[in-house]
Short mmCIF file of C-alpha atoms in Angstrom, two decimals:
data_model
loop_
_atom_site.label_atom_id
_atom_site.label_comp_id
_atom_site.label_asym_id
_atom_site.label_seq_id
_atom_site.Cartn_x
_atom_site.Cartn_y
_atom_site.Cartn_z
CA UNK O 1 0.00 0.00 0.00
CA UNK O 2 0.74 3.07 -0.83
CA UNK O 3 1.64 5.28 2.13
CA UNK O 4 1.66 9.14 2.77
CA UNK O 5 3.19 11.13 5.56
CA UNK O 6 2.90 14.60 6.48
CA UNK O 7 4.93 17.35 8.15
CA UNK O 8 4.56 18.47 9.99
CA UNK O 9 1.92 16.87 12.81
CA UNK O 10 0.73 20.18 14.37
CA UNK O 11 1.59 23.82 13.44
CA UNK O 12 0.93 26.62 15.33
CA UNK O 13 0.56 29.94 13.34
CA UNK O 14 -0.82 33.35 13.40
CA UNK O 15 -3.42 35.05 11.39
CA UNK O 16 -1.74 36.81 8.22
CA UNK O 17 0.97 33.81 8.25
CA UNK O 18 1.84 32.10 5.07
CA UNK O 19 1.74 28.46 6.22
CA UNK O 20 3.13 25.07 4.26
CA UNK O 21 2.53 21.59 4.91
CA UNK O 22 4.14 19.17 3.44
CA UNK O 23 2.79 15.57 2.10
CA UNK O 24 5.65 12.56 0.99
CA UNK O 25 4.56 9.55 -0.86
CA UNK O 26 6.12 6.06 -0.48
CA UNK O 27 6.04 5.53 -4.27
CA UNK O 28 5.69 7.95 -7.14
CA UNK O 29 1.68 8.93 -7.49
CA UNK O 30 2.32 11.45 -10.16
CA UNK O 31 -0.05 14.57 -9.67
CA UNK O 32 -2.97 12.04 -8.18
CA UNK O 33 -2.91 13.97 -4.67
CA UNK O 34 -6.30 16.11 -3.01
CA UNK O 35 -6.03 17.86 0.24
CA UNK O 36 -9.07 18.35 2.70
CA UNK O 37 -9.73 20.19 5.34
CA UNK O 38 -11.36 18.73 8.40
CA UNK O 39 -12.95 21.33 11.48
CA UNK O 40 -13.71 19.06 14.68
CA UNK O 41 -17.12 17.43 14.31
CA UNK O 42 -17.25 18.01 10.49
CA UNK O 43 -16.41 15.96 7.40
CA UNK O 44 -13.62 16.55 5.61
CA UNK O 45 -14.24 19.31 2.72
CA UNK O 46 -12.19 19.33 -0.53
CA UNK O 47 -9.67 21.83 -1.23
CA UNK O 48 -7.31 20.51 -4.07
CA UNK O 49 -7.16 17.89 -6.21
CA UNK O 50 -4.62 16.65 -8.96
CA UNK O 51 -2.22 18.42 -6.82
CA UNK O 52 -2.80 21.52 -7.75
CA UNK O 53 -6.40 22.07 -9.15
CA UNK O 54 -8.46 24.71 -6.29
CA UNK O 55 -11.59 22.95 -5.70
CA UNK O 56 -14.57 25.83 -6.86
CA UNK O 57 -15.52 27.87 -4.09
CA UNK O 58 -12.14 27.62 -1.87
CA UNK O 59 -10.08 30.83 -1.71
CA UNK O 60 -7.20 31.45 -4.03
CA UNK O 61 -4.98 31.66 -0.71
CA UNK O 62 -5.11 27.83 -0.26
CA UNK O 63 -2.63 26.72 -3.10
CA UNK O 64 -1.04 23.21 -3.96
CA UNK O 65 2.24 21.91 -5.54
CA UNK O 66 4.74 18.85 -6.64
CA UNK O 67 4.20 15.90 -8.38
CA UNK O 68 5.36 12.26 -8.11
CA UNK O 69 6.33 12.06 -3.87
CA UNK O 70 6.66 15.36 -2.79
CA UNK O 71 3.19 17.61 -2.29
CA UNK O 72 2.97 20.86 -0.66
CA UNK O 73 -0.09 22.78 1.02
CA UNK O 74 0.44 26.31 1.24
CA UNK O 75 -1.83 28.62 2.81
CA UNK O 76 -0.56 32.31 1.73
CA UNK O 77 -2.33 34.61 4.18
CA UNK O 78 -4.01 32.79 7.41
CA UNK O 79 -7.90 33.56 8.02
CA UNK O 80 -9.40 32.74 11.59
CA UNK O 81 -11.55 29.87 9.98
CA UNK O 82 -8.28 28.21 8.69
CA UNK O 83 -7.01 26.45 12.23
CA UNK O 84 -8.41 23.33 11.51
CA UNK O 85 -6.53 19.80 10.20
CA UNK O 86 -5.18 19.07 6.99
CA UNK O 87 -5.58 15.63 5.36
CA UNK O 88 -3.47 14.90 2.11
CA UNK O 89 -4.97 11.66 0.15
CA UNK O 90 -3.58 9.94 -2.50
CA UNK O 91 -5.88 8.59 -5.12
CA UNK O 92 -3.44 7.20 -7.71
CA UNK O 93 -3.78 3.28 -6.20
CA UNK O 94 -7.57 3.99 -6.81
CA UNK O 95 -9.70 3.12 -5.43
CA UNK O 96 -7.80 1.82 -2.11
CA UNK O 97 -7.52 5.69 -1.34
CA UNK O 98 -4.79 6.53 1.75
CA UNK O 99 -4.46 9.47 3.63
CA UNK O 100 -1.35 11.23 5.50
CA UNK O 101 -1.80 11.29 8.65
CA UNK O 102 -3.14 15.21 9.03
CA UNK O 103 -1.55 18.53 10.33
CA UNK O 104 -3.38 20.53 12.83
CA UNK O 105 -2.68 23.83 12.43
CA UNK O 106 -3.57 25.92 16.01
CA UNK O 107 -3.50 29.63 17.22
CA UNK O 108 -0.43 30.45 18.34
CA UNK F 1 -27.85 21.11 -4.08
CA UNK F 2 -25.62 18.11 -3.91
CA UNK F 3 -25.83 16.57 -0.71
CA UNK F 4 -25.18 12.71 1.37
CA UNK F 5 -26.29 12.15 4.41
CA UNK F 6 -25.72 9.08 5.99
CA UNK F 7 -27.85 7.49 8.72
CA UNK F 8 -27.91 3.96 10.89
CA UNK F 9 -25.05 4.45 13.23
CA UNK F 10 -25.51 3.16 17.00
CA UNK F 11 -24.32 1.54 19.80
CA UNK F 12 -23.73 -2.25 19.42
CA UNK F 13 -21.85 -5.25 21.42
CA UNK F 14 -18.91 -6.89 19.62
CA UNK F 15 -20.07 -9.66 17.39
CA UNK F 16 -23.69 -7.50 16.59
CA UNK F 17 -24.33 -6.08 13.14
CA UNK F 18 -25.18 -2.89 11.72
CA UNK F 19 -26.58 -1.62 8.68
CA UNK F 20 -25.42 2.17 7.56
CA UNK F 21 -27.06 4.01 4.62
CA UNK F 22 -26.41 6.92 2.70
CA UNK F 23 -29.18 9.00 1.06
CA UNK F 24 -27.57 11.11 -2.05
CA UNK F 25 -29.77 14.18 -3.66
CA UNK F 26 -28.88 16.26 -6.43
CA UNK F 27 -27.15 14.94 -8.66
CA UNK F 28 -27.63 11.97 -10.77
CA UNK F 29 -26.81 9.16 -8.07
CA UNK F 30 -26.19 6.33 -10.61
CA UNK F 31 -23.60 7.96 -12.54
CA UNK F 32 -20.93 8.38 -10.01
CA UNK F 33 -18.96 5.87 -7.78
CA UNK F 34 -19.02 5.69 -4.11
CA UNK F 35 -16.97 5.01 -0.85
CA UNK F 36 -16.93 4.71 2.54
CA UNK F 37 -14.60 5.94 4.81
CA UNK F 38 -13.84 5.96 8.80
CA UNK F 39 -12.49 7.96 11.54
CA UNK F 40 -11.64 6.30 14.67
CA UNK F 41 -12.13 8.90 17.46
CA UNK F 42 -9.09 11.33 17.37
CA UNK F 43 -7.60 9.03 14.79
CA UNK F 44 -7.29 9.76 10.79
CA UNK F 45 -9.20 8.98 7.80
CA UNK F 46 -9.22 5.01 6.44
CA UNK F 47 -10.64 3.89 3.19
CA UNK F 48 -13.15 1.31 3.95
CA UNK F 49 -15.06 0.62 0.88
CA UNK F 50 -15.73 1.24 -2.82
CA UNK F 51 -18.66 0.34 -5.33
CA UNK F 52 -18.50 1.41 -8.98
CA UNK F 53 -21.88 2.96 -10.59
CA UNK F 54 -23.71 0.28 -11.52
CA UNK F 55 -22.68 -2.00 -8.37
CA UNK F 56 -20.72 -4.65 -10.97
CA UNK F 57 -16.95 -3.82 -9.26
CA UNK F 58 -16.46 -3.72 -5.51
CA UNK F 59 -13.40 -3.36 -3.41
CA UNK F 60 -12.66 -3.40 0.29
CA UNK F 61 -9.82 -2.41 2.98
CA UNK F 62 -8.08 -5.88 3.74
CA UNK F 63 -9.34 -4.91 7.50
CA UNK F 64 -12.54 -5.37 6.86
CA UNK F 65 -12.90 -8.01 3.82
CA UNK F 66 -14.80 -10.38 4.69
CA UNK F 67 -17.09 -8.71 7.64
CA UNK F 68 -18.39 -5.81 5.61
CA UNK F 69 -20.71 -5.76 2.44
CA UNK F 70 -21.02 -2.68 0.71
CA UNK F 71 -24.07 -2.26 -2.06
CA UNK F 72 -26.35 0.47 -3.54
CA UNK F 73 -29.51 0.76 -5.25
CA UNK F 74 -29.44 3.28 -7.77
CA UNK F 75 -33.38 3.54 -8.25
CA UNK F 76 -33.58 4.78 -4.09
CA UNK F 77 -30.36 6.81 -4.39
CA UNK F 78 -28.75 5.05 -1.37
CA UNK F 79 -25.46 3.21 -0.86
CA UNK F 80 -25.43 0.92 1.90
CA UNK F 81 -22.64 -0.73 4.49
CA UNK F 82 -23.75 -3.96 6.04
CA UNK F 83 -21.53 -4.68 8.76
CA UNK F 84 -21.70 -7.68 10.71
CA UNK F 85 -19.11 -9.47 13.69
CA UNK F 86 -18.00 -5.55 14.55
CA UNK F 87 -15.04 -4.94 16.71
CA UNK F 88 -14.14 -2.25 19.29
CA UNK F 89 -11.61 -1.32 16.44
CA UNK F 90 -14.91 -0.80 14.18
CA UNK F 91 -15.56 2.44 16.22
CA UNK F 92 -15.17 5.11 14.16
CA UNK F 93 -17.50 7.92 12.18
CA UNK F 94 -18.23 6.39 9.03
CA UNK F 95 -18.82 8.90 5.92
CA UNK F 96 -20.30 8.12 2.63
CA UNK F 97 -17.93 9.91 -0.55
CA UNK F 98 -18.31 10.49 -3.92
CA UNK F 99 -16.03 10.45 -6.76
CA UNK F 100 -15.33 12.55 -8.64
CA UNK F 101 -16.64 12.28 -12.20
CA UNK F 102 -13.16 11.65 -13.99
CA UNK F 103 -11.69 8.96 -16.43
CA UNK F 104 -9.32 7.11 -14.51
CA UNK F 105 -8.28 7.77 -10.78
CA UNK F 106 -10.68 9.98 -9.07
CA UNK F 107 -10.22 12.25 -5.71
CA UNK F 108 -13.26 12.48 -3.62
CA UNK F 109 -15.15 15.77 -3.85
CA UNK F 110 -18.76 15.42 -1.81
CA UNK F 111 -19.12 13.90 1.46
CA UNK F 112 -21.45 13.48 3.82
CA UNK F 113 -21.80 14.61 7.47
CA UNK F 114 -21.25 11.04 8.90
CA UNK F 115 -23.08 8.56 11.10
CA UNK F 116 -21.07 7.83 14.33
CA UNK F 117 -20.75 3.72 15.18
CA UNK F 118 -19.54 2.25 18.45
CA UNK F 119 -18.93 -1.08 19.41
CA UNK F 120 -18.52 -1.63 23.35
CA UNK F 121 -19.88 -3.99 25.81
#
């Protein structure tokens, strides 16, 4: 199986920050990589897929990079309603989807 | 609008059985393939399950093959999860997905809100 790690596992960041989080693959998955956000008690909402593509209707400071084992998150200016964690997914072994193992990103 | 909502969660003993469903509305249910996926409390996200459109091609997580049936009726826009001789390490919210419509590898770009299951004596 295919398996994805993040960095890192918690964050802690200020409004106005540019934040990146960072998503490794055990094998190459070309550009076959989504990110989600999760708030506690919610369901994970899409943000990027094909590494790179912004889901319609998330805001252009959420951005996505890399291709084959190395992904990147970036968030360019924090907004309050970003603290929340970040899932990367691969979906290149479709469909026996994995997922990193998330990034909460806090206050500081 | 495009929406899943997922019901049948509970409380049951190790060894019981559950059946989850998933009602999907606005969009055109038997066109698109389906998943299910868990969180274990505080835990991350697992694959669980897959079904293609028409229900012909079915796939499940190696840690549940074998206890878990997954299976849809496209007339009643509803995917279902049978699961029978549940274990504590069956605990989890369990969230219907859909896949994107794509040729090839899809990401997974609706979800529903989830239906929480616990297994405890």
């Amino acid at each position: 199986a295919i398996r994805m790690t993040q960095s890192p596992s918690s964050l802690s960041a200020s409004t106005g920050d540019r934040v990146t989080i960072t998503c490794r693959a055990s094998q190459g998955i070309s550009s076959y990589l989504a990110w989600y956000q999760q708030k506690p008690g919610k369901a994970p909402k899409l943000l990027i897929y094909a590494a790179s593509t912004l889901q319609s209707g998330v805001p252009s400071r959420f951005s996505g990079s890399g291709s084959g084992t190395d992904f990147t998150l970036t968030i360019s200016c924090l907004q309050s309603e970003d603290f929340a964690t970040y899932y990367c997914q691969q979906y290149y072994s479709y469909p026996r989807y994995t997922f990193g193992q998330g990034t909460k990103l806090e206050i500081k | 609008q495009v929406q899943l909502v997922e019901s049948g969660g509970g409380l049951v003993k190790p060894g019981g059985s559950l059946r989850l469903s998933c009602a999907a509305s606005g969009f055109t249910f038997s066109d698109y393939y389906m998943s299910w996926i868990r969180q274990a409390p505080g835990k991350g996200l697992e694959w669980v399950s897959y079904i293609s459109s028409s229900g012909s091609t079915i796939y499940y997580a190696d840690s549940v093959k074998g206890r878990f049936t997954i299976s849809r009726d496209n007339a009643k826009n509803s995917l279902y999860l049978q699961m029978n001789s549940l274990r504590a390490e069956d605990t989890a919210v369990y969230y219907c997905a859909r896949r994107a419509a794509a040729v090839g590898p899809g990401h997974l770009d609706v979800w529903g809100k989830g239906t929480t299951v616990t297994v405890s004596s």
